[in-house]
mmCIF file of C-alpha atoms in Angstrom:
data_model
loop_
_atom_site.group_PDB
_atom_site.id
_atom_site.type_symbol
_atom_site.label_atom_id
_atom_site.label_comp_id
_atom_site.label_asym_id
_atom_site.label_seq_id
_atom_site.Cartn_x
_atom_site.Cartn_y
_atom_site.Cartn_z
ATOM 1 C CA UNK A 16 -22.298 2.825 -4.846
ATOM 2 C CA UNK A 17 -21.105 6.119 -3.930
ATOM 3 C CA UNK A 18 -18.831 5.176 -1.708
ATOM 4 C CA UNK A 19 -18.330 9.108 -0.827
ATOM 5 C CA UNK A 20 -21.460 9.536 0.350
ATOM 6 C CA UNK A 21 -22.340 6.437 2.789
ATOM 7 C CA UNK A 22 -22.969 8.346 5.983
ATOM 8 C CA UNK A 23 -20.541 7.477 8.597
ATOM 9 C CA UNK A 24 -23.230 5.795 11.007
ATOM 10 C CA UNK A 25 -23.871 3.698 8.004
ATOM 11 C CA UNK A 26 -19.514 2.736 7.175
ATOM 12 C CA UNK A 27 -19.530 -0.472 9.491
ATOM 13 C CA UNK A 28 -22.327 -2.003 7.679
ATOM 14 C CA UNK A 29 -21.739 -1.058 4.617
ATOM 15 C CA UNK A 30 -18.060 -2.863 5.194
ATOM 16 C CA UNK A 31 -19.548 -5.661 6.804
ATOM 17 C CA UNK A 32 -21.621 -6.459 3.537
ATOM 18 C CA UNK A 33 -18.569 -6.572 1.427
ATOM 19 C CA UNK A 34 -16.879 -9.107 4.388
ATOM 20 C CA UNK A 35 -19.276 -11.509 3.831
ATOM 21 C CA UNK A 36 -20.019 -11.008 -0.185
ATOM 22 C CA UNK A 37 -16.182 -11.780 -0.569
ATOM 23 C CA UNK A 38 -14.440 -13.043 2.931
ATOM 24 C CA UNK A 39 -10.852 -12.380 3.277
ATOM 25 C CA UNK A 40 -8.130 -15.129 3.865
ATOM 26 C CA UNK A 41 -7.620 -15.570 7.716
ATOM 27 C CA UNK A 42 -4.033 -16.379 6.571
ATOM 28 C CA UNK A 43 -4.029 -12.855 5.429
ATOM 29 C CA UNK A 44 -5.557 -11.328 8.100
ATOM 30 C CA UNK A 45 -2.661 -12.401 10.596
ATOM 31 C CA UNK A 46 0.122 -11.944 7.953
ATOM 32 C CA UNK A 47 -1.685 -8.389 7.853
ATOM 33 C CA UNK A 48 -1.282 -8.048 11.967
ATOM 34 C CA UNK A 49 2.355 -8.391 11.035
ATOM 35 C CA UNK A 50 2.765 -6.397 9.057
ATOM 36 C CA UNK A 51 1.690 -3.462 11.383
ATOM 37 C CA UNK A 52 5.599 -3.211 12.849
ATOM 38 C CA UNK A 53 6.966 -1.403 9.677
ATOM 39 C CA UNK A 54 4.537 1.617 9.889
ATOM 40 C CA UNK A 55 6.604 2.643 12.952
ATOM 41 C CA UNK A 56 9.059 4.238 10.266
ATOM 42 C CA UNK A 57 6.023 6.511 8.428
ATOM 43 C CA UNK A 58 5.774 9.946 10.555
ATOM 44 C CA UNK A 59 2.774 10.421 12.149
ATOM 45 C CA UNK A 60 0.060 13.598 11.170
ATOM 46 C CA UNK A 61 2.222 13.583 7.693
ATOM 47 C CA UNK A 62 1.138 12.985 3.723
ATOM 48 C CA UNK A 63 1.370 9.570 1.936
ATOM 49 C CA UNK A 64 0.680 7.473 -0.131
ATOM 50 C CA UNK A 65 -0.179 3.527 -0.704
ATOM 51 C CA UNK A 66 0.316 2.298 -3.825
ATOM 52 C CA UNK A 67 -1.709 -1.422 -4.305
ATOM 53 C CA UNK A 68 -4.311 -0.847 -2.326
ATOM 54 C CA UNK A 69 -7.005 -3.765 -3.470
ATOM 55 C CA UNK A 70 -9.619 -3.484 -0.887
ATOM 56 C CA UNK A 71 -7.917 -1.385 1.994
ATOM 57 C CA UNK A 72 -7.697 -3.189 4.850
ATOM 58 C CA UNK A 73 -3.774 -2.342 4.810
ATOM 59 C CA UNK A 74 -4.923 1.378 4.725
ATOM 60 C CA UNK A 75 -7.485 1.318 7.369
ATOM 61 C CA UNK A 76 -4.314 0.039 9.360
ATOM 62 C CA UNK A 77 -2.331 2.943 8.349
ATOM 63 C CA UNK A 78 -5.160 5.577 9.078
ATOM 64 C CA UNK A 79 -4.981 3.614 12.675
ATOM 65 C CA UNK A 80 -1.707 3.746 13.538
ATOM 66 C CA UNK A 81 0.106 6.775 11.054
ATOM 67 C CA UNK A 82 -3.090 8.967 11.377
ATOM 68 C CA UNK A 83 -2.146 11.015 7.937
ATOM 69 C CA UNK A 84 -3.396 14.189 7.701
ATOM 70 C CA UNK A 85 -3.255 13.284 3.122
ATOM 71 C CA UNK A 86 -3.675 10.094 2.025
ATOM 72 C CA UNK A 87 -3.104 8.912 -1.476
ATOM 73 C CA UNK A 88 -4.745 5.820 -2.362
ATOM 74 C CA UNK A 89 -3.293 4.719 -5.942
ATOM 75 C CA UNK A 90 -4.726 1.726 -7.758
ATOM 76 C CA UNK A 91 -6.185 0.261 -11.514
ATOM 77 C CA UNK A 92 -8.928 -1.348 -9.909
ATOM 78 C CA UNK A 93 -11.508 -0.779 -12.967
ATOM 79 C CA UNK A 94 -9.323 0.535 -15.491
ATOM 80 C CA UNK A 95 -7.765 -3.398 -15.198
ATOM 81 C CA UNK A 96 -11.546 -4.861 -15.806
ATOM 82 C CA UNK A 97 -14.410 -5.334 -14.335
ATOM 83 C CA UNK A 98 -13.170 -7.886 -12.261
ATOM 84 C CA UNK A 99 -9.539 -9.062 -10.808
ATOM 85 C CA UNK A 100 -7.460 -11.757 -13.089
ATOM 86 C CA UNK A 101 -5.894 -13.503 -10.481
ATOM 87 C CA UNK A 102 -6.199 -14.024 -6.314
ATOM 88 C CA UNK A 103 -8.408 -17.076 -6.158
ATOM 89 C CA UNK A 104 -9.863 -16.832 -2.363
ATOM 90 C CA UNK A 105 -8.429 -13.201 -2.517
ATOM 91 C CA UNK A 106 -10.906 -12.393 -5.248
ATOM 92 C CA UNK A 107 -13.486 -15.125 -3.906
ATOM 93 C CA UNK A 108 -12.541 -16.925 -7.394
ATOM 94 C CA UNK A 109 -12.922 -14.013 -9.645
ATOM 95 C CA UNK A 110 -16.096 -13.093 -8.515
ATOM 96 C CA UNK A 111 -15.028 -9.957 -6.890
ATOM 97 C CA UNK A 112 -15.578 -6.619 -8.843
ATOM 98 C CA UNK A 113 -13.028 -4.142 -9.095
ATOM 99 C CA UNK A 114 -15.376 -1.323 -8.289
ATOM 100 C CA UNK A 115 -16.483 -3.027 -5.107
ATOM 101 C CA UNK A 116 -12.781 -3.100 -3.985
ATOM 102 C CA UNK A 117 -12.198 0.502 -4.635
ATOM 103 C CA UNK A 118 -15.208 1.509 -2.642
ATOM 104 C CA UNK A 119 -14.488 -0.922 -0.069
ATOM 105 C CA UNK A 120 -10.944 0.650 0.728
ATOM 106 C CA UNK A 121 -12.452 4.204 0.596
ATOM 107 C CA UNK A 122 -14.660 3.095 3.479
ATOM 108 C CA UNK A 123 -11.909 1.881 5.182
ATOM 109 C CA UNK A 124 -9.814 4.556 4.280
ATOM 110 C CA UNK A 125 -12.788 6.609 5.518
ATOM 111 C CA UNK A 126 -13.467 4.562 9.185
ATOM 112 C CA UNK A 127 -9.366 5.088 9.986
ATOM 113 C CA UNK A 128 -10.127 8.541 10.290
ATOM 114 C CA UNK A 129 -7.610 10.263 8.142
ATOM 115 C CA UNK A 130 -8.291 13.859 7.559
ATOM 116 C CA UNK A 131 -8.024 14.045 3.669
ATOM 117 C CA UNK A 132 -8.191 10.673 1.000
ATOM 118 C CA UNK A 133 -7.297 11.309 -2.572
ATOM 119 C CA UNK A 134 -8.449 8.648 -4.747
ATOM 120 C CA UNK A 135 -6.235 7.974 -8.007
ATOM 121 C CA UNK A 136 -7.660 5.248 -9.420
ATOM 122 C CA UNK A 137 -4.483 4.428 -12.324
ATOM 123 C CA UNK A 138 -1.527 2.692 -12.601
ATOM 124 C CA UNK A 139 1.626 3.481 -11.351
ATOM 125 C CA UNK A 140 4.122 5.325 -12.135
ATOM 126 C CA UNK A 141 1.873 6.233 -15.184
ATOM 127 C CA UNK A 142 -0.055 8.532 -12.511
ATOM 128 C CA UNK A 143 2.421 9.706 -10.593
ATOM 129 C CA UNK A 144 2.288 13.329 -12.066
ATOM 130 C CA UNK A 145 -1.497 13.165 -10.643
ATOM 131 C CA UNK A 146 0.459 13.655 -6.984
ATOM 132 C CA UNK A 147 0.293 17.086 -6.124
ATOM 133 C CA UNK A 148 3.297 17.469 -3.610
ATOM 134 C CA UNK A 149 6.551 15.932 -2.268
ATOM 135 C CA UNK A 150 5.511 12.772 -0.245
ATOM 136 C CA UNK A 151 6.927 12.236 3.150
ATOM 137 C CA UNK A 152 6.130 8.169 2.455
ATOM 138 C CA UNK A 153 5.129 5.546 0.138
ATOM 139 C CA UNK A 154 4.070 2.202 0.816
ATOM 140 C CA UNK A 155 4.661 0.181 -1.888
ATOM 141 C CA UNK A 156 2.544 -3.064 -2.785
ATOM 142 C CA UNK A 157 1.660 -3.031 -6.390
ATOM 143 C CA UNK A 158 3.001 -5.279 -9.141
ATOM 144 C CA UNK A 159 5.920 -7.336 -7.444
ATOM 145 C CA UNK A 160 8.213 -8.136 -10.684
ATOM 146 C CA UNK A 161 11.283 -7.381 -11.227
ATOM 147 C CA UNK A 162 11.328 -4.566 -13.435
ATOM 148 C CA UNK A 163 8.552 -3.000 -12.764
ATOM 149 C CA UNK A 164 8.959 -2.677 -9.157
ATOM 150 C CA UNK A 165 12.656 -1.063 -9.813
ATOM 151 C CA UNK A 166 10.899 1.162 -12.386
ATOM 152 C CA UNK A 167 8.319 2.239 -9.452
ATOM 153 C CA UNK A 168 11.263 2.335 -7.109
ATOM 154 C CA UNK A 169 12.962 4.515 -9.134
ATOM 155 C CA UNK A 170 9.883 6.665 -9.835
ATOM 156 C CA UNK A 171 8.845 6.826 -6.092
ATOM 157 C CA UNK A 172 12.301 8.465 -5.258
ATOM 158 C CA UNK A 173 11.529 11.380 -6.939
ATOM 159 C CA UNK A 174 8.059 12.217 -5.624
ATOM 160 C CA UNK A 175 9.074 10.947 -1.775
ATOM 161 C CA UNK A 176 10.550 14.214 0.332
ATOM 162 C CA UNK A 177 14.567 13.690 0.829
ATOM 163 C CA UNK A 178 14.222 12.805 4.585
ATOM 164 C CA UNK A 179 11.176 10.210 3.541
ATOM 165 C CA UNK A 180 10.564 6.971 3.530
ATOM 166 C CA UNK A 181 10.184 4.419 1.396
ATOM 167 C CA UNK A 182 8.290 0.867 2.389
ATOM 168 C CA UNK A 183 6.408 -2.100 1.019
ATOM 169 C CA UNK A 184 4.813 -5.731 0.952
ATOM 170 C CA UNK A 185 6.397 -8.807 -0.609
ATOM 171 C CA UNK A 186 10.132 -8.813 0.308
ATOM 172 C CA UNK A 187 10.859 -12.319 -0.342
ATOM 173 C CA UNK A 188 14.375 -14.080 0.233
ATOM 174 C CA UNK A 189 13.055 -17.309 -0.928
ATOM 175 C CA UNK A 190 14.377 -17.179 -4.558
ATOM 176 C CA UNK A 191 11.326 -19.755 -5.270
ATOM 177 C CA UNK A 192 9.226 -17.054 -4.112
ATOM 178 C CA UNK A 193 6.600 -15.724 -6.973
ATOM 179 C CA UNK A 194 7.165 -11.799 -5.014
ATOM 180 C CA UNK A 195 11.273 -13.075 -5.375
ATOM 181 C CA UNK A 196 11.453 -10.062 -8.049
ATOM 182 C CA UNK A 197 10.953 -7.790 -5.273
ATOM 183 C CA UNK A 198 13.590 -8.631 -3.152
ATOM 184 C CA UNK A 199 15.742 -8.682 -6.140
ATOM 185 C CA UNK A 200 14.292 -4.906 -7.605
ATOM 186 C CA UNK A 201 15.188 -3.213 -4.224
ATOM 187 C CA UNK A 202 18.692 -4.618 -3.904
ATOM 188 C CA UNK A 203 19.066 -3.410 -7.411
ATOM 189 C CA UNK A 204 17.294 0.146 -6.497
ATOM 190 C CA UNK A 205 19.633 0.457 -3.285
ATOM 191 C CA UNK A 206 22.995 -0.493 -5.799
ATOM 192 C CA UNK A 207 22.375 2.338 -7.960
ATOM 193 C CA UNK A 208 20.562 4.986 -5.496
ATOM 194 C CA UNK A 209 21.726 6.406 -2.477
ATOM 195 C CA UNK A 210 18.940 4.742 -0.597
ATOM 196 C CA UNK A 211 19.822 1.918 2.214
ATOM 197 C CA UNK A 212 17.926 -0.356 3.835
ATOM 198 C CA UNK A 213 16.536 0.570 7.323
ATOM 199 C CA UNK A 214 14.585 -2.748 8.208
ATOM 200 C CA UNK A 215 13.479 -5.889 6.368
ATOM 201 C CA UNK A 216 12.661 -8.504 9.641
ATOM 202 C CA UNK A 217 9.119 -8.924 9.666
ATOM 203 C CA UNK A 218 6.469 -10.248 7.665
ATOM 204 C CA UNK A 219 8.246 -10.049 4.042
ATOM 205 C CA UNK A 220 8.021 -5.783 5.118
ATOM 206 C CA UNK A 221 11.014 -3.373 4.027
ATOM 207 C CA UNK A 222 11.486 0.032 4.601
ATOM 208 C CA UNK A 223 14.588 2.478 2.964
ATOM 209 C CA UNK A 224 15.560 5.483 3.593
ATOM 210 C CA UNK A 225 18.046 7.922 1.680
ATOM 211 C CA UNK A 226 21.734 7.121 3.315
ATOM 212 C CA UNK A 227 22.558 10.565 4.849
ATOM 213 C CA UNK A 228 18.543 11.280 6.256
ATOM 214 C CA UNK A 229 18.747 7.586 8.034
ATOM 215 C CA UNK A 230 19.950 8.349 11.263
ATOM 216 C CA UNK A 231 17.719 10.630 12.222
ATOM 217 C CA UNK A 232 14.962 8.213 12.798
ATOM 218 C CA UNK A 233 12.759 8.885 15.659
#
């Protein structure tokens, strides 16, 4: 598929058909409504990025409520295989192609309605030079270990404007938590950075900003 090309009459099917080849979890459908509170930190009409997008329905929500004028959309999917090594019902047992996720999240991408998606279909940070200006946000939702997420912490500071935001998935307290290294690798990012903390009450969500920019949230 050409996900590109679908015409735009044609984007509801065409989403519909991956729905019921591979349904998502209800549980993560409502976690998902939750998570909608944190995007009240991303600037609306700006340039972004998500980075873990699997099948987009986290970036249709963003199209809906941040409207981005750029959006970077920044995952493997089929350089990791032709099909996902873990998720169970997330990846209807494996049966779920990586290819069909990518295009599924560019028609999402595409039914939000925001102006301009750039597909960079690589890991990160490995791709990060592929980002062709400052950021004014990243959501972050990609490998959830320790030291990995601190090293895409660390690389997201750089390419994230000084007033911007930084936010993501997976912020678990519970120490027997399997996303627990996340919790742990922004703690560590916000002890060596001058980054703080600007929310973390919802639906495992966190969002930083730089310590003297902070304040001036709308």
């Amino acid at each position: 598929m050409d996900a590109w090309a679908i015409p735009a009459r044609k984007i509801d099917a065409e989403i519909r058909n991956f729905e019921n080849a591979c349904p998502f979890p209800e549980g993560e459908i409502t976690r998902m409504a939750n998570r909608r509170r944190i995007l009240r930190h991303l600037p609306k009409k700006s340039i972004g990025a998500e980075i873990g997008v699997f099948r987009g329905h986290f970036s249709e929500m963003i199209c809906n409520v941040v409207a981005p004028r750029k959006l970077y959309l920044i995952d493997p999917w089929t350089k990791s295989g032709e099909t996902f090594g873990w998720g169970k019902e997330y990846t209807n047992f494996g049966a779920l192609k990586t290819a069909d996720a990518r295009d599924e999240s560019i028609l999402r991408a595409r039914r939000g309605g925001c102006s301009e998606v750039v597909v960079i279909e690589e890991g990160f940070p490995a791709c990060a030079g592929q980002i062709a200006e400052k950021l004014d946000w990243v959501y972050l939702d990609a490998s959830h270990k320790f030291e990995a997420t601190l090293a895409e912490l660390q690389r997201v500071a750089v390419i994230v404007k000084d007033d911007g935001v930084i936010a993501g998935d997976d912020f678990a307290i519970n120490p027997e938590s399997m996303h627990h290294g996340v919790f742990q690798a922004v703690h560590a990012f916000i002890r060596e950075t001058d980054w703080c903390l600007i929310d973390c009450a919802h639906a495992n969500q966190y969002a930083l900003k730089r310590f003297e920019t902070h304040g001036r949230l709308p």
